[in-house]
Amino acid sequence: HAKHGGRNRLAEFVPAMTAATQRRVALERELRQAIAEQQLALHYQPQFDCASGALVGVEALLRWRHPEHGLISPAEFIPIAEDSGLIVQLGGWVLHRACQDVMAWDRAGAPALTVAVNMSARQLREPGFIDDVMRALALSGLAPERLELELTESVLMEDVAGAVAFMQAARALGVRLSIDDFGTGYSSLAYLQNFPINQLKVDRSFVQLLPQRGETVIHAILALAHGFGLSVVAEGVEDQRQLDWLRAAGCEMVQGFLLGKPMPPQDFAARYLSPVG
Ligand code: C2E
Ligand code: MG
Ligand code: MG
Ligand code: MG
């Protein structure tokens, strides 16, 4: 009976694997069409100054409106885009679109918001990428210090020398750099002092433990960041007690569902940017 049961379980497992693989292969093929067919969109999540409560920036988050599967999470399709190399084209589109959207809000009378764009390791290795950053700034007219590039610890650690070269080139343009999901990866503290970064983003897994737990880690991250002259953004703030704790602890900025979910640019403008006059 045991043998028979084992064989049945295996038989069920194999087709499931095939279905997942098939979806992945199909998504990779379809991703190639997605840009041209305008299935990709950026949503924007607001970021607020902790002390004043002022809206100070946005993070651009990629969305894929698939004709059959509906909205597909970047957690699913970004890895596919990375493996296939499509992330270079996709990331370029994100960068240009984000710079243009924030400048459109400027022209509509919005305060000068910063815009944060997430980066993949593959983009950093692309020789022409820094030129594309320059082009996105020049074409949109966005001031370089209003563009923030977000790099995760794993992106930095994949090729430290290459990442540092990229960061130095970006900083030379005046672009700002953040380490995303800070505290979840394996970055060495020794590297922190050599990375020309501006900001740490505390991963939401710590923020969501507040206020009962998580304080020790976040206090340590704040002390470390402030010691190096970096500012801190807390991600994933979902309730008022978390916000109160972060404000009291001296965290500079917050982002999370409590304050605003990622939303399409027109919704963002309608909700946060009141018309001039
Ligand atoms: P991330 O850069 O750490 O972005 C924050 C994620 O947390 C977003 O998920 C956002 O919707 C979500 N989030 C924000 N506030 C809250 C909250 O209060 N509670 C909870 N539970 N979640 C919150 P999203 O949009 O699904 O993006 C997932 C990840 O995909 C991003 O994590 C980023 O690593 C990646 N990603 C998104 N857009 C891009 C892109 O244009 N390029 C690259 N390379 N990666 C991207
Ligand atoms: Mg991010
Ligand atoms: Mg993050
Ligand atoms: Mg991330």
Coordinates of N, CA, C and O in Angstrom, one line a residue, residues 44-49 53-60 102 105 111-116 146 148 150 199 201 233 253-255 260 268 272-273:
Y44 N 2.0 54.0 -8.2 CA 2.8 54.8 -7.4 C 2.3 54.7 -5.9 O 1.1 54.9 -5.7
Q45 N 3.3 54.5 -5.0 CA 2.9 54.5 -3.6 C 3.6 55.7 -2.9 O 4.8 56.0 -3.1
P46 N 2.8 56.5 -2.2 CA 3.3 57.7 -1.6 C 4.3 57.4 -0.4 O 4.1 56.4 0.3
Q47 N 5.2 58.3 -0.2 CA 6.1 58.3 0.9 C 6.0 59.6 1.6 O 6.0 60.7 1.0
F48 N 5.9 59.6 3.0 CA 5.7 60.8 3.8 C 6.8 61.0 4.7 O 7.5 60.1 5.2
D49 N 7.1 62.3 5.0 CA 8.0 62.7 6.0 C 7.3 62.4 7.4 O 6.2 62.8 7.6
G53 N 4.6 64.9 8.4 CA 3.4 64.3 7.7 C 3.3 64.7 6.2 O 2.4 64.3 5.5
A54 N 4.2 65.5 5.7 CA 4.2 66.0 4.3 C 4.5 64.8 3.3 O 5.3 64.0 3.6
L55 N 3.7 64.9 2.2 CA 4.0 63.9 1.1 C 5.4 64.4 0.5 O 5.5 65.6 0.1
V56 N 6.3 63.5 0.4 CA 7.7 63.9 -0.1 C 8.1 63.1 -1.4 O 9.0 63.6 -2.1
G57 N 7.5 62.0 -1.6 CA 7.9 61.2 -2.8 C 7.0 60.1 -3.1 O 6.0 59.9 -2.4
V58 N 7.4 59.3 -4.1 CA 6.7 58.1 -4.5 C 7.6 57.0 -4.8 O 8.8 57.3 -5.2
E59 N 7.2 55.8 -4.7 CA 7.9 54.6 -5.2 C 7.1 54.1 -6.4 O 5.9 53.9 -6.3
A60 N 7.8 53.9 -7.5 CA 7.2 53.3 -8.8 C 7.2 51.8 -8.7 O 8.3 51.2 -8.4
V102 N 6.4 61.9 -13.0 CA 6.5 62.8 -11.9 C 6.7 64.3 -12.4 O 6.2 65.2 -11.8
W105 N 3.3 65.6 -13.1 CA 2.6 66.2 -11.9 C 3.2 67.5 -11.5 O 2.5 68.4 -11.1
P111 N 3.9 69.6 -5.6 CA 5.2 69.8 -5.0 C 6.3 69.0 -5.6 O 5.9 67.9 -6.2
A112 N 7.6 69.3 -5.5 CA 8.6 68.6 -6.2 C 8.9 67.3 -5.4 O 9.7 67.2 -4.5
L113 N 8.2 66.2 -5.9 CA 8.3 64.9 -5.3 C 9.6 64.2 -5.8 O 10.0 64.4 -6.9
T114 N 10.1 63.3 -4.9 CA 11.2 62.4 -5.4 C 10.5 61.2 -6.0 O 9.3 60.9 -5.6
V115 N 11.1 60.4 -6.9 CA 10.6 59.2 -7.4 C 11.6 58.1 -7.3 O 12.8 58.2 -7.7
A116 N 11.2 57.0 -6.6 CA 12.1 55.9 -6.4 C 11.8 54.8 -7.4 O 10.6 54.4 -7.6
R146 N 16.1 64.2 -7.6 CA 14.8 63.8 -7.3 C 14.6 62.3 -7.8 O 13.5 61.8 -7.6
E148 N 15.6 58.5 -7.2 CA 16.3 57.5 -6.3 C 16.3 56.2 -6.9 O 15.2 55.7 -7.3
E150 N 16.7 52.2 -6.2 CA 16.7 51.3 -5.0 C 17.4 50.0 -5.4 O 17.0 49.4 -6.4
Q199 N 20.4 56.4 1.6 CA 19.3 56.0 2.4 C 19.1 54.5 2.6 O 19.5 53.7 1.7
K201 N 16.2 51.5 3.4 CA 14.8 51.2 3.6 C 14.6 50.0 4.5 O 15.0 48.9 4.1
V233 N 13.9 55.1 5.5 CA 12.5 55.0 5.2 C 12.0 53.6 5.8 O 12.7 52.6 5.6
M253 N 11.3 58.8 7.1 CA 10.2 58.7 6.2 C 9.4 57.4 6.4 O 10.0 56.4 6.8
V254 N 8.2 57.4 5.9 CA 7.3 56.2 6.0 C 6.6 55.9 4.8 O 6.2 56.9 4.0
Q255 N 6.3 54.7 4.6 CA 5.5 54.2 3.4 C 4.8 53.0 3.8 O 5.3 52.2 4.5
G260 N -1.1 54.9 2.3 CA -1.5 54.9 0.9 C -0.9 53.6 0.2 O 0.2 53.3 0.4
F268 N -3.4 58.6 -8.2 CA -2.5 59.3 -7.3 C -2.7 60.8 -7.4 O -2.8 61.5 -6.4
Y272 N -3.8 62.9 -4.2 CA -2.8 63.6 -3.4 C -2.5 65.0 -3.9 O -1.9 65.8 -3.2
L273 N -2.8 65.2 -5.2 CA -2.3 66.5 -5.8 C -3.5 67.3 -6.1 O -4.1 67.2 -7.2

